[in-house]
Tab-separated table of C-alpha atoms and ligand atoms in Angstrom:
chain	number	residue	atom	x	y	z
A	1	MET	CA	-4.008	4.154	4.087
A	2	SER	CA	-3.730	0.531	2.496
A	3	SER	CA	-2.454	-2.389	4.356
A	4	GLN	CA	-1.350	-3.877	1.257
A	5	ALA	CA	1.654	-6.407	1.883
A	6	SER	CA	4.747	-4.905	-0.172
A	7	LEU	CA	6.605	-6.994	-2.704
A	8	THR	CA	9.635	-9.322	-1.735
A	9	ILE	CA	12.564	-10.778	-3.294
A	10	THR	CA	10.954	-13.778	-4.056
A	11	ASP	CA	8.236	-12.089	-5.418
A	12	LEU	CA	10.740	-9.991	-7.704
A	13	THR	CA	12.532	-13.248	-8.732
A	14	LYS	CA	9.631	-14.730	-9.635
A	15	MET	CA	9.048	-12.185	-12.448
A	16	LYS	CA	12.356	-12.649	-13.664
A	17	GLN	CA	11.857	-16.163	-13.842
A	18	ALA	CA	8.710	-15.688	-15.831
A	19	GLY	CA	9.804	-13.272	-17.951
A	20	GLU	CA	7.603	-10.574	-16.518
A	21	LYS	CA	9.787	-6.694	-16.476
A	22	ILE	CA	9.914	-5.034	-13.439
A	23	ALA	CA	9.360	-1.511	-13.479
A	24	MET	CA	11.663	0.559	-10.659
A	25	LEU	CA	11.943	4.251	-10.232
A	26	THR	CA	13.998	6.790	-7.769
A	27	CYS	CA	11.749	8.520	-5.300
A	28	TYR	CA	12.858	10.548	-2.483
A	29	ASP	CA	9.441	11.482	-0.329
A	30	ALA	CA	6.237	10.304	0.682
A	31	THR	CA	3.741	12.131	-1.659
A	32	PHE	CA	5.501	10.861	-5.056
A	33	ALA	CA	6.024	7.177	-3.433
A	34	ALA	CA	2.191	7.250	-3.175
A	35	ALA	CA	1.970	8.064	-6.776
A	36	MET	CA	4.357	5.494	-8.083
A	37	ASP	CA	2.399	3.035	-5.619
A	38	GLN	CA	-0.908	3.822	-7.576
A	39	ALA	CA	0.745	3.607	-11.103
A	40	GLY	CA	1.962	-0.035	-10.150
A	41	VAL	CA	6.087	0.491	-9.773
A	42	ASP	CA	7.531	-2.429	-8.348
A	43	ILE	CA	10.520	-1.227	-6.858
A	44	ILE	CA	11.590	2.238	-5.547
A	45	LEU	CA	15.226	2.920	-5.328
A	46	ILE	CA	16.027	5.812	-2.551
A	47	GLY	CA	19.234	6.665	-4.422
A	48	ASP	CA	22.037	9.037	-3.708
A	49	SER	CA	21.247	10.748	-6.651
A	50	LEU	CA	18.965	12.685	-4.017
A	51	GLY	CA	22.245	14.822	-3.897
A	52	MET	CA	21.860	15.736	-7.306
A	53	VAL	CA	18.485	16.188	-7.790
A	54	VAL	CA	17.256	17.111	-4.235
A	55	GLN	CA	20.019	18.814	-2.643
A	56	GLY	CA	21.610	20.568	-5.638
A	57	ARG	CA	25.011	19.183	-5.663
A	58	ASN	CA	27.216	18.180	-8.676
A	59	THR	CA	27.962	14.781	-7.722
A	60	THR	CA	26.695	12.038	-5.277
A	61	VAL	CA	29.452	11.816	-3.454
A	62	PRO	CA	28.650	14.211	-0.182
A	63	VAL	CA	25.451	12.516	0.231
A	64	SER	CA	25.434	10.771	3.700
A	65	VAL	CA	24.046	7.643	5.364
A	66	GLU	CA	21.463	10.231	7.363
A	67	ASP	CA	20.339	11.564	4.309
A	68	ILE	CA	19.208	8.395	2.631
A	69	ALA	CA	17.765	7.178	6.010
A	70	TYR	CA	15.525	10.377	6.261
A	71	HIS	CA	14.064	9.986	2.748
A	72	THR	CA	13.907	6.295	3.090
A	73	GLU	CA	11.508	7.009	6.036
A	74	ALA	CA	9.653	9.310	4.086
A	75	VAL	CA	9.052	7.065	1.348
A	76	ALA	CA	8.096	4.236	3.506
A	77	ARG	CA	5.376	6.306	4.852
A	78	GLY	CA	4.049	6.424	1.128
A	79	ALA	CA	4.316	3.437	-0.281
A	80	GLN	CA	2.603	0.341	0.665
A	81	ARG	CA	3.282	-2.158	-2.397
A	82	PRO	CA	6.765	-1.325	-3.285
A	83	PHE	CA	9.960	-3.058	-2.408
A	84	LEU	CA	12.303	-0.351	-1.333
A	85	LEU	CA	15.641	-0.145	-1.693
A	86	GLY	CA	18.162	2.151	0.275
A	87	ASP	CA	21.336	3.466	-1.241
A	88	MET	CA	24.798	3.032	0.614
A	89	SER	CA	26.461	6.150	0.685
A	90	PHE	CA	29.919	7.262	-0.595
A	91	GLY	CA	32.231	5.901	2.250
A	92	SER	CA	29.558	4.031	4.410
A	93	PHE	CA	30.708	0.663	3.034
A	94	HIS	CA	34.443	0.395	2.919
A	95	SER	CA	34.261	-2.318	5.788
A	96	PRO	CA	32.157	-4.964	6.831
A	97	THR	CA	31.432	-4.128	10.324
A	98	VAL	CA	30.818	-0.250	9.530
A	99	ALA	CA	28.838	-1.684	6.025
A	100	PHE	CA	26.696	-3.456	8.448
A	101	GLU	CA	26.154	-0.657	10.993
A	102	ASN	CA	24.958	1.826	8.279
A	103	ALA	CA	22.857	-0.798	6.315
A	104	ARG	CA	21.230	-1.778	9.763
A	105	THR	CA	20.451	1.963	10.043
A	106	LEU	CA	18.723	2.191	6.357
A	107	MET	CA	16.985	-1.386	7.101
A	108	ALA	CA	15.690	0.159	10.947
A	109	ARG	CA	14.345	3.418	8.633
A	110	GLY	CA	12.347	1.332	6.183
A	111	ALA	CA	14.568	-0.124	3.268
A	112	HIS	CA	13.925	-3.881	2.264
A	113	MET	CA	17.354	-4.209	1.043
A	114	VAL	CA	20.463	-1.749	0.544
A	115	LYS	CA	22.483	-1.011	-2.804
A	116	LEU	CA	26.230	-0.542	-3.033
A	117	GLU	CA	28.605	0.318	-5.856
A	118	GLY	CA	31.102	-1.762	-7.216
A	119	ALA	CA	32.976	-5.077	-6.418
A	120	GLY	CA	36.648	-6.049	-6.011
A	121	PRO	CA	37.239	-5.046	-2.282
A	122	TYR	CA	33.569	-5.036	-1.579
A	123	ILE	CA	32.856	-8.440	-2.740
A	124	GLU	CA	33.914	-9.304	0.699
A	125	VAL	CA	31.176	-6.457	2.240
A	126	VAL	CA	28.749	-7.950	0.449
A	127	GLU	CA	29.236	-11.586	1.870
A	128	TYR	CA	29.579	-10.200	5.134
A	129	LEU	CA	26.356	-8.260	4.748
A	130	ALA	CA	24.364	-11.128	3.139
A	131	SER	CA	25.395	-13.733	5.467
A	132	ARG	CA	23.814	-11.942	8.399
A	133	SER	CA	20.520	-11.344	7.045
A	134	ILE	CA	21.066	-7.924	4.963
A	135	PRO	CA	19.579	-7.689	1.425
A	136	VAL	CA	22.431	-6.289	-0.680
A	137	CYS	CA	21.434	-5.290	-4.262
A	138	GLY	CA	24.977	-4.650	-6.316
A	139	HIS	CA	25.616	-1.599	-8.848
A	140	LEU	CA	28.427	-2.008	-11.763
A	141	GLY	CA	29.209	-0.169	-15.128
A	142	LEU	CA	28.790	3.302	-14.611
A	143	THR	CA	28.973	4.175	-10.587
A	144	PRO	CA	28.499	7.507	-9.972
A	145	GLN	CA	29.987	7.730	-6.665
A	146	SER	CA	33.470	6.915	-8.831
A	147	VAL	CA	32.670	10.033	-10.696
A	148	HIS	CA	36.438	11.529	-10.237
A	149	LYS	CA	38.194	8.338	-10.357
A	150	LEU	CA	36.380	7.574	-13.825
A	151	GLY	CA	36.685	11.095	-15.513
A	152	GLY	CA	33.483	11.684	-15.418
A	153	PHE	CA	29.768	10.047	-16.360
A	154	ARG	CA	30.727	7.763	-19.162
A	155	VAL	CA	29.542	4.760	-20.950
A	156	GLN	CA	31.618	1.701	-19.261
A	157	GLY	CA	32.441	-1.768	-20.103
A	158	ARG	CA	33.052	-1.022	-23.983
A	159	SER	CA	36.571	-2.835	-24.098
A	160	GLU	CA	36.957	-6.260	-24.334
A	161	ASP	CA	38.856	-6.106	-21.547
A	162	ALA	CA	36.397	-4.005	-19.347
A	163	ALA	CA	33.378	-6.173	-20.809
A	164	GLU	CA	35.132	-9.297	-19.287
A	165	GLN	CA	36.001	-7.999	-15.959
A	166	LEU	CA	32.234	-6.458	-15.441
A	167	LYS	CA	30.748	-10.190	-16.230
A	168	ARG	CA	33.337	-11.482	-13.244
A	169	ASP	CA	32.067	-8.814	-10.790
A	170	ALA	CA	28.561	-9.586	-11.708
A	171	LEU	CA	29.292	-13.648	-11.296
A	172	ALA	CA	31.305	-12.616	-7.877
A	173	LEU	CA	28.383	-10.545	-6.403
A	174	GLN	CA	25.869	-13.241	-7.011
A	175	GLN	CA	28.356	-15.349	-5.569
A	176	ALA	CA	29.001	-13.603	-2.384
A	177	GLY	CA	24.912	-13.373	-1.902
A	178	ALA	CA	23.532	-10.134	-3.710
A	179	GLN	CA	20.141	-10.870	-4.588
A	180	MET	CA	19.823	-7.814	-7.083
A	181	LEU	CA	21.888	-6.292	-9.715
A	182	VAL	CA	21.673	-2.668	-11.026
A	183	LEU	CA	23.649	-2.427	-14.224
A	184	GLU	CA	24.294	1.397	-15.577
A	185	ALA	CA	25.300	2.954	-18.751
A	186	ILE	CA	26.890	-0.109	-20.409
A	187	PRO	CA	26.307	-1.462	-24.222
A	188	ALA	CA	22.971	-3.214	-23.968
A	189	ASP	CA	24.194	-7.031	-25.494
A	190	LEU	CA	27.129	-6.997	-22.402
A	191	ALA	CA	23.801	-6.403	-20.237
A	192	GLY	CA	21.875	-8.936	-22.014
A	193	GLU	CA	24.791	-11.535	-21.667
A	194	VAL	CA	24.828	-10.720	-17.910
A	195	THR	CA	21.206	-10.784	-17.377
A	196	ALA	CA	20.823	-13.891	-18.909
A	197	ALA	CA	23.823	-15.430	-16.529
A	198	LEU	CA	22.743	-14.626	-13.787
A	199	ASP	CA	19.829	-16.009	-11.542
A	200	ILE	CA	19.434	-12.579	-9.702
A	201	VAL	CA	17.278	-10.089	-10.604
A	202	VAL	CA	19.092	-7.504	-13.160
A	203	ILE	CA	17.883	-3.857	-13.535
A	204	GLY	CA	19.039	-1.905	-15.971
A	205	ILE	CA	19.540	1.906	-16.527
A	206	GLY	CA	20.924	2.850	-19.700
A	207	ALA	CA	21.936	-1.021	-20.099
A	208	GLY	CA	18.965	-1.868	-23.010
A	209	ALA	CA	15.934	-3.792	-22.906
A	210	GLN	CA	17.353	-7.198	-22.089
A	211	CYS	CA	17.539	-6.272	-18.751
A	212	ASP	CA	15.283	-7.977	-15.927
A	213	GLY	CA	13.695	-4.373	-15.409
A	214	GLN	CA	14.525	-0.872	-15.650
A	215	VAL	CA	15.114	2.245	-13.650
A	216	LEU	CA	15.325	5.669	-13.976
A	217	VAL	CA	15.879	8.664	-11.606
A	218	MET	CA	12.265	10.316	-10.945
A	219	HIS	CA	13.167	14.087	-12.153
A	220	ASP	CA	14.932	12.889	-15.636
A	221	MET	CA	11.827	10.779	-16.748
A	222	LEU	CA	9.523	13.865	-15.464
A	223	GLY	CA	11.524	15.994	-18.142
A	224	LEU	CA	13.165	18.133	-15.132
A	225	GLY	CA	17.067	17.821	-15.969
A	226	ALA	CA	18.324	20.870	-17.724
A	227	ARG	CA	20.787	18.019	-19.810
A	228	LEU	CA	18.864	14.394	-20.063
A	229	PRO	CA	21.035	11.227	-20.456
A	230	LYS	CA	20.795	9.853	-24.295
A	231	PHE	CA	19.163	6.531	-22.119
A	232	VAL	CA	16.230	9.030	-20.669
A	233	ARG	CA	12.597	9.283	-22.199
A	234	ASN	CA	10.726	12.461	-21.127
A	235	PHE	CA	7.398	10.380	-19.861
A	236	MET	CA	5.714	13.747	-19.174
A	237	ASP	CA	5.336	14.010	-22.994
A	238	GLY	CA	1.817	13.670	-24.070
A	239	GLN	CA	0.616	13.594	-20.661
A	240	PRO	CA	-1.689	15.436	-18.774
A	241	ASP	CA	0.179	14.858	-15.046
A	242	ILE	CA	2.327	13.327	-13.123
A	243	ALA	CA	0.706	10.409	-12.084
A	244	SER	CA	0.349	9.511	-15.959
A	245	ALA	CA	3.668	9.830	-16.742
A	246	PHE	CA	4.601	7.005	-14.021
A	247	THR	CA	1.678	4.701	-15.639
A	248	SER	CA	2.767	5.195	-18.856
A	249	TYR	CA	6.562	4.428	-17.707
A	250	VAL	CA	5.311	1.051	-16.002
A	251	ASN	CA	3.244	-0.222	-18.944
A	252	ASP	CA	6.159	0.717	-21.262
A	253	VAL	CA	8.704	-1.167	-19.284
A	254	ARG	CA	6.327	-3.969	-18.888
A	255	SER	CA	5.693	-4.334	-22.719
A	256	GLY	CA	9.050	-3.788	-23.351
A	257	ALA	CA	8.500	-0.506	-25.491
A	258	PHE	CA	11.297	1.338	-23.213
A	259	PRO	CA	13.962	1.406	-23.370
A	260	ALA	CA	13.987	1.591	-27.392
A	261	GLU	CA	16.631	1.788	-29.968
A	262	GLU	CA	17.317	5.322	-29.625
A	263	HIS	CA	18.191	4.809	-25.578
A	264	LEU	CA	20.957	2.140	-26.163
A	265	TYR	CA	24.618	2.234	-26.186
B	301	KIV	O1	21.092	6.826	-6.937
B	301	KIV	C1	20.653	6.406	-7.852
B	301	KIV	O2	19.648	7.163	-8.373
B	301	KIV	C2	20.956	5.246	-8.992
B	301	KIV	C3	20.659	4.718	-9.921
B	301	KIV	C4	20.969	5.878	-10.762
B	301	KIV	C5	20.615	3.251	-10.327
B	301	KIV	O3	21.858	4.619	-8.180
């Protein structure tokens, strides 16, 4: 096992400032985490997408804090260099004190930062966590935990009002102390505007090439889903093995070859 130190939020923010693209993937176990580390993945998200791709559920709603903590521990055993982002599961951050306890659990099990979906009432939660040494990543646009409220997994931010609201929410998250933001399934131009307006690192998924970095769900980019979203490329295409697919993803994110025109909204 190497003793290399993990990337820090300072390193990642410097990458944004230098215009170096950041490669992030979801991961849920030690073996894949080690392969991603070897391939040069910068950030690993232990996402609540595990409810769908690992547990076989239809949504992320039933995932628990303990599920994320268990997989975070496994990933932390396999990855040395990547920065580890642990997802706050649905219902685990509805009040500041509840959020603090759950975020503390994820950090104690190996996360370097926690991610939570939404703004509005959660701005207060982000402020509470960030001012108590819990690094926070926001998540706007398509927020999968709200799938039943949104009426499905749909592109967000298309109307002028929705786009303006998203910009206000992004600024509010940064002001509350969030140090990173994930933008999911929104028009590329809107994501570009938000990325340029914020000092914090902005990672896109289905949000175009102007974000500071990209994230995909590991199973999707390995071509394992029954029906892949428009913004996914199957990185196994033309590759002899999974390790090469991860390297190809990192290279394409770094060079700007991914995402391409066909992946944009
Ligand atoms: O849980 C997850 O995998 C996520 C990504 C889709 C960003 O939140």
